[in-house]
Amino acid sequence: VYYDTKTGIMAYGQRQIGNDWYCFERGSGRMITGFFYLDKNYQPDDPKLVYYSPKQENRGAMLYGLQEINGKKYYLMPGSGTKAVNKLVDVTGGKIYLDGNGVMVTGEKETGPNQWRFFDYNTGLMKTGFHDLKKTADKTDRDKTVYYDTKTGIMAYGQRQIGNDWYCFERGSGRMITGKFYLDKNYQPNDPKWVYYETTGKPGSGLGKMLYGEIERDSKVFYAAPGSGKLKNKYARVEKDGFAVYNQNGDRAVNTQFEYQGGWYFMDRNGQVAKNKLVKLTKDLEPQGEKTVYYGSDGKMVYGTRKIDNNWKYFHPGSGAMAVNEFVNIKKAYNSIHNEDQNYVFDKNGNLVYQAEYEINGSKFKIDPATGKAKQISTRPSWCKIVNGQVIFDPPGYPTLYAGANTKLGKLLLSASEHWGAQFSSGGRDNDKYLDCIGFVMRTFNKAFDLHMNAANVHEFVTQKGYAYMLPSVSSLVPGDLVVYCGTWTPVTTRFTHSSIYVGNGMIMYMAQGGCQIGSMYDIAYHYGGPAPRYPMRLPV
């Protein structure tokens, strides 16, 4: 107990003695030691949990600051002595965190909603900067490299600029991302992109930083655009064995074309640049339509005339497409055959024709057998032309249509132009001047693809003879497909009544009263009962 030095009366409650505060139990006057809650009976205005020393040398004195008590560390606020709980506090050397029981935390700790921090296992001091968390048997830390903000100590998520470099940390875990990574809208809402983060070095000295320019790692080659770090879909460079192009995965691209320093090249299935070679570029490589091109001895795509296996061929400037079944006016700059502006005909194999007369899709040509120079002696309509390998189909009063000369639609347009002026005649099948709807479709396909289809009516054409087959939906249509109709008065299972050729953008080419026409596939009504049910179909040619 304690007796007042002036009055001798026993003390109760809080009492400052010298420079220290003590507390004596109300009623008994017993000196209090250890943790004690100063409730309103002891401190009406500010109840608090404090700690009084049990040690003999300062027995009963209220303690402050970082204290080790029964093997655990606590922090008692300077001035008040209040035990810190769920609190980040400043101590010598940095910051520590006290949990809900007031015990100093070590290791990884969630100190707030999605706010993870790390505290040294020995000192409890909060870590900042890069840190490797290792998975151990007795600790909850995960095996990963993370980054703690240098001011707040909170684990970083998403993209973060650190110094002059950009890094990225996985959302949810905070794991540092290395290697190729797709910054989707969750990481970069306005400009999703593939990038590459360094895989070598140590945290803080290279590992994880975004790379730019040419990147070669583990036999893979990437190229990241300076400034943005965005990986190119195709990246070409010169190597010992010539050119090589790498795709976005860093692997050597195969069966693909690419552009390099203004020229077009092709990587074959073995990952080698094609040289002195004809290559057919399919639709997946050439969205504008299939074409055959030629790559010279330097691997670059050739334009103009070229003698290949003792045959002259012609490759259209701009596209490089080989002229096939085509009448071409070759300008002097691209004409190695006679070094002049001249007309020539090239056959279905792309070879210059020397025979005296030759026919392409109904158009006839007279040819000088000695030189190959050609003149057209019968023509398709002037509004249907082939220019640089492209069909331009422009009948008066109708929308202009464009298609590659060697595409399905291009061949159909050339064929249709030869009987575009036909009149409608029910039952017309085999005469370019008198046709009905199925006669127009069959004759166009027969001429374009050297077929021999014959049917009495639309229904027989698409069902009984089985020439065509149904597509899943109208959205499956591609130019050159069919759109057939069923009259509103008869169900589809019993009779189709009208046929047409799909030319793209919801438009069809067909024969009806008034002759050959181009119009919307949604405007057709057969037979005069309002909009007709329409069905998408395809001929396997």
mmCIF file of N, CA, C and O in Angstrom, residues 418-458:
data_model
loop_
_atom_site.group_PDB
_atom_site.id
_atom_site.type_symbol
_atom_site.label_atom_id
_atom_site.label_comp_id
_atom_site.label_asym_id
_atom_site.label_seq_id
_atom_site.Cartn_x
_atom_site.Cartn_y
_atom_site.Cartn_z
ATOM 1 N N GLU A 418 -22.469 -13.051 -118.333
ATOM 2 C CA GLU A 418 -22.661 -13.506 -119.709
ATOM 3 C C GLU A 418 -24.134 -13.694 -120.070
ATOM 4 O O GLU A 418 -24.484 -13.760 -121.246
ATOM 5 N N HIS A 419 -25.005 -13.834 -119.061
ATOM 6 C CA HIS A 419 -26.430 -13.939 -119.378
ATOM 7 C C HIS A 419 -27.246 -12.979 -118.510
ATOM 8 O O HIS A 419 -28.419 -13.228 -118.217
ATOM 9 N N TRP A 420 -26.613 -11.863 -118.127
ATOM 10 C CA TRP A 420 -27.300 -10.891 -117.287
ATOM 11 C C TRP A 420 -28.499 -10.260 -118.012
ATOM 12 O O TRP A 420 -29.498 -9.898 -117.390
ATOM 13 N N GLY A 421 -28.440 -10.144 -119.317
ATOM 14 C CA GLY A 421 -29.527 -9.521 -120.070
ATOM 15 C C GLY A 421 -30.672 -10.455 -120.396
ATOM 16 O O GLY A 421 -31.579 -10.092 -121.159
ATOM 17 N N ALA A 422 -30.669 -11.655 -119.837
ATOM 18 C CA ALA A 422 -31.728 -12.632 -120.145
ATOM 19 C C ALA A 422 -33.096 -12.138 -119.653
ATOM 20 O O ALA A 422 -33.181 -11.346 -118.718
ATOM 21 N N GLN A 423 -34.159 -12.640 -120.310
ATOM 22 C CA GLN A 423 -35.515 -12.343 -119.897
ATOM 23 C C GLN A 423 -36.054 -13.504 -119.080
ATOM 24 O O GLN A 423 -35.640 -14.647 -119.242
ATOM 25 N N PHE A 424 -37.013 -13.179 -118.191
ATOM 26 C CA PHE A 424 -37.612 -14.246 -117.372
ATOM 27 C C PHE A 424 -38.519 -15.117 -118.224
ATOM 28 O O PHE A 424 -39.339 -14.620 -119.003
ATOM 29 N N SER A 425 -38.343 -16.428 -118.072
ATOM 30 C CA SER A 425 -39.190 -17.382 -118.776
ATOM 31 C C SER A 425 -39.350 -18.609 -117.913
ATOM 32 O O SER A 425 -38.358 -19.270 -117.575
ATOM 33 N N SER A 426 -40.564 -18.897 -117.496
ATOM 34 C CA SER A 426 -40.800 -20.053 -116.652
ATOM 35 C C SER A 426 -40.332 -21.329 -117.348
ATOM 36 O O SER A 426 -40.678 -21.572 -118.506
ATOM 37 N N GLY A 427 -39.527 -22.101 -116.679
ATOM 38 C CA GLY A 427 -38.992 -23.327 -117.263
ATOM 39 C C GLY A 427 -37.725 -23.107 -118.046
ATOM 40 O O GLY A 427 -37.141 -24.070 -118.570
ATOM 41 N N GLY A 428 -37.237 -21.852 -118.139
ATOM 42 C CA GLY A 428 -36.007 -21.586 -118.873
ATOM 43 C C GLY A 428 -34.804 -22.136 -118.121
ATOM 44 O O GLY A 428 -34.563 -21.776 -116.965
ATOM 45 N N ARG A 429 -34.038 -23.037 -118.777
ATOM 46 C CA ARG A 429 -32.921 -23.688 -118.099
ATOM 47 C C ARG A 429 -31.593 -23.540 -118.844
ATOM 48 O O ARG A 429 -30.568 -23.310 -118.227
ATOM 49 N N ASP A 430 -31.610 -23.713 -120.163
ATOM 50 C CA ASP A 430 -30.356 -23.886 -120.895
ATOM 51 C C ASP A 430 -30.126 -22.833 -121.965
ATOM 52 O O ASP A 430 -29.423 -23.065 -122.935
ATOM 53 N N ASN A 431 -30.729 -21.673 -121.832
ATOM 54 C CA ASN A 431 -30.579 -20.631 -122.841
ATOM 55 C C ASN A 431 -30.218 -19.333 -122.139
ATOM 56 O O ASN A 431 -30.905 -18.905 -121.212
ATOM 57 N N ASP A 432 -29.118 -18.726 -122.585
ATOM 58 C CA ASP A 432 -28.666 -17.505 -121.925
ATOM 59 C C ASP A 432 -29.666 -16.353 -122.060
ATOM 60 O O ASP A 432 -29.571 -15.370 -121.317
ATOM 61 N N LYS A 433 -30.618 -16.448 -122.975
ATOM 62 C CA LYS A 433 -31.537 -15.336 -123.204
ATOM 63 C C LYS A 433 -32.865 -15.497 -122.485
ATOM 64 O O LYS A 433 -33.574 -14.516 -122.254
ATOM 65 N N TYR A 434 -33.239 -16.732 -122.121
ATOM 66 C CA TYR A 434 -34.530 -16.977 -121.476
ATOM 67 C C TYR A 434 -34.315 -17.919 -120.297
ATOM 68 O O TYR A 434 -34.017 -19.101 -120.484
ATOM 69 N N LEU A 435 -34.479 -17.396 -119.083
ATOM 70 C CA LEU A 435 -34.198 -18.184 -117.883
ATOM 71 C C LEU A 435 -35.217 -17.890 -116.800
ATOM 72 O O LEU A 435 -35.741 -16.769 -116.711
ATOM 73 N N ASP A 436 -35.491 -18.890 -115.963
ATOM 74 C CA ASP A 436 -36.224 -18.616 -114.731
ATOM 75 C C ASP A 436 -35.222 -18.605 -113.576
ATOM 76 O O ASP A 436 -34.005 -18.678 -113.801
ATOM 77 N N CYS A 437 -35.714 -18.516 -112.347
ATOM 78 C CA CYS A 437 -34.793 -18.322 -111.219
ATOM 79 C C CYS A 437 -33.815 -19.477 -111.069
ATOM 80 O O CYS A 437 -32.610 -19.270 -110.875
ATOM 81 N N ILE A 438 -34.286 -20.723 -111.149
ATOM 82 C CA ILE A 438 -33.384 -21.862 -110.975
ATOM 83 C C ILE A 438 -32.498 -22.025 -112.195
ATOM 84 O O ILE A 438 -31.334 -22.451 -112.088
ATOM 85 N N GLY A 439 -33.029 -21.664 -113.395
ATOM 86 C CA GLY A 439 -32.189 -21.717 -114.587
ATOM 87 C C GLY A 439 -31.016 -20.759 -114.467
ATOM 88 O O GLY A 439 -29.888 -21.083 -114.848
ATOM 89 N N PHE A 440 -31.262 -19.561 -113.932
ATOM 90 C CA PHE A 440 -30.209 -18.561 -113.729
ATOM 91 C C PHE A 440 -29.147 -19.093 -112.751
ATOM 92 O O PHE A 440 -27.937 -19.023 -113.016
ATOM 93 N N VAL A 441 -29.588 -19.646 -111.633
ATOM 94 C CA VAL A 441 -28.642 -20.143 -110.626
ATOM 95 C C VAL A 441 -27.839 -21.318 -111.171
ATOM 96 O O VAL A 441 -26.610 -21.356 -111.068
ATOM 97 N N MET A 442 -28.538 -22.306 -111.764
ATOM 98 C CA MET A 442 -27.835 -23.489 -112.271
ATOM 99 C C MET A 442 -26.867 -23.128 -113.391
ATOM 100 O O MET A 442 -25.727 -23.603 -113.421
ATOM 101 N N ARG A 443 -27.319 -22.273 -114.334
ATOM 102 C CA ARG A 443 -26.451 -21.930 -115.462
ATOM 103 C C ARG A 443 -25.221 -21.158 -114.973
ATOM 104 O O ARG A 443 -24.109 -21.359 -115.467
ATOM 105 N N THR A 444 -25.415 -20.270 -113.982
ATOM 106 C CA THR A 444 -24.289 -19.495 -113.441
ATOM 107 C C THR A 444 -23.264 -20.422 -112.790
ATOM 108 O O THR A 444 -22.056 -20.305 -113.022
ATOM 109 N N PHE A 445 -23.732 -21.373 -111.981
ATOM 110 C CA PHE A 445 -22.815 -22.313 -111.332
ATOM 111 C C PHE A 445 -22.193 -23.273 -112.334
ATOM 112 O O PHE A 445 -20.990 -23.596 -112.227
ATOM 113 N N ASN A 446 -22.976 -23.769 -113.288
ATOM 114 C CA ASN A 446 -22.441 -24.722 -114.268
ATOM 115 C C ASN A 446 -21.293 -24.112 -115.060
ATOM 116 O O ASN A 446 -20.249 -24.741 -115.275
ATOM 117 N N LYS A 447 -21.452 -22.858 -115.502
ATOM 118 C CA LYS A 447 -20.412 -22.212 -116.290
ATOM 119 C C LYS A 447 -19.191 -21.869 -115.430
ATOM 120 O O LYS A 447 -18.047 -22.022 -115.860
ATOM 121 N N ALA A 448 -19.448 -21.404 -114.205
ATOM 122 C CA ALA A 448 -18.349 -20.949 -113.348
ATOM 123 C C ALA A 448 -17.460 -22.102 -112.911
ATOM 124 O O ALA A 448 -16.238 -21.941 -112.780
ATOM 125 N N PHE A 449 -18.051 -23.283 -112.706
ATOM 126 C CA PHE A 449 -17.291 -24.392 -112.122
ATOM 127 C C PHE A 449 -17.319 -25.651 -112.982
ATOM 128 O O PHE A 449 -16.967 -26.732 -112.489
ATOM 129 N N ASP A 450 -17.731 -25.511 -114.259
ATOM 130 C CA ASP A 450 -17.753 -26.633 -115.196
ATOM 131 C C ASP A 450 -18.572 -27.789 -114.621
ATOM 132 O O ASP A 450 -18.139 -28.947 -114.610
ATOM 133 N N LEU A 451 -19.763 -27.470 -114.126
ATOM 134 C CA LEU A 451 -20.665 -28.476 -113.565
ATOM 135 C C LEU A 451 -21.707 -28.869 -114.616
ATOM 136 O O LEU A 451 -21.789 -28.259 -115.689
ATOM 137 N N HIS A 452 -22.505 -29.848 -114.292
ATOM 138 C CA HIS A 452 -23.534 -30.319 -115.234
ATOM 139 C C HIS A 452 -24.845 -30.551 -114.482
ATOM 140 O O HIS A 452 -25.533 -31.557 -114.692
ATOM 141 N N MET A 453 -25.191 -29.620 -113.630
ATOM 142 C CA MET A 453 -26.419 -29.760 -112.856
ATOM 143 C C MET A 453 -27.634 -29.551 -113.756
ATOM 144 O O MET A 453 -27.599 -28.753 -114.685
ATOM 145 N N ASN A 454 -28.701 -30.276 -113.436
ATOM 146 C CA ASN A 454 -29.950 -30.140 -114.178
ATOM 147 C C ASN A 454 -31.090 -30.504 -113.237
ATOM 148 O O ASN A 454 -31.057 -31.518 -112.552
ATOM 149 N N ALA A 455 -32.097 -29.638 -113.145
ATOM 150 C CA ALA A 455 -33.232 -29.905 -112.272
ATOM 151 C C ALA A 455 -34.466 -29.249 -112.865
ATOM 152 O O ALA A 455 -34.390 -28.224 -113.549
ATOM 153 N N ALA A 456 -35.610 -29.824 -112.585
ATOM 154 C CA ALA A 456 -36.857 -29.327 -113.157
ATOM 155 C C ALA A 456 -37.377 -28.108 -112.425
ATOM 156 O O ALA A 456 -38.088 -27.288 -112.996
ATOM 157 N N ASN A 457 -37.039 -27.991 -111.125
ATOM 158 C CA ASN A 457 -37.531 -26.855 -110.345
ATOM 159 C C ASN A 457 -36.619 -26.644 -109.135
ATOM 160 O O ASN A 457 -35.688 -27.417 -108.907
ATOM 161 N N VAL A 458 -36.916 -25.598 -108.383
ATOM 162 C CA VAL A 458 -36.078 -25.261 -107.223
ATOM 163 C C VAL A 458 -36.076 -26.391 -106.197
ATOM 164 O O VAL A 458 -35.036 -26.763 -105.652
#
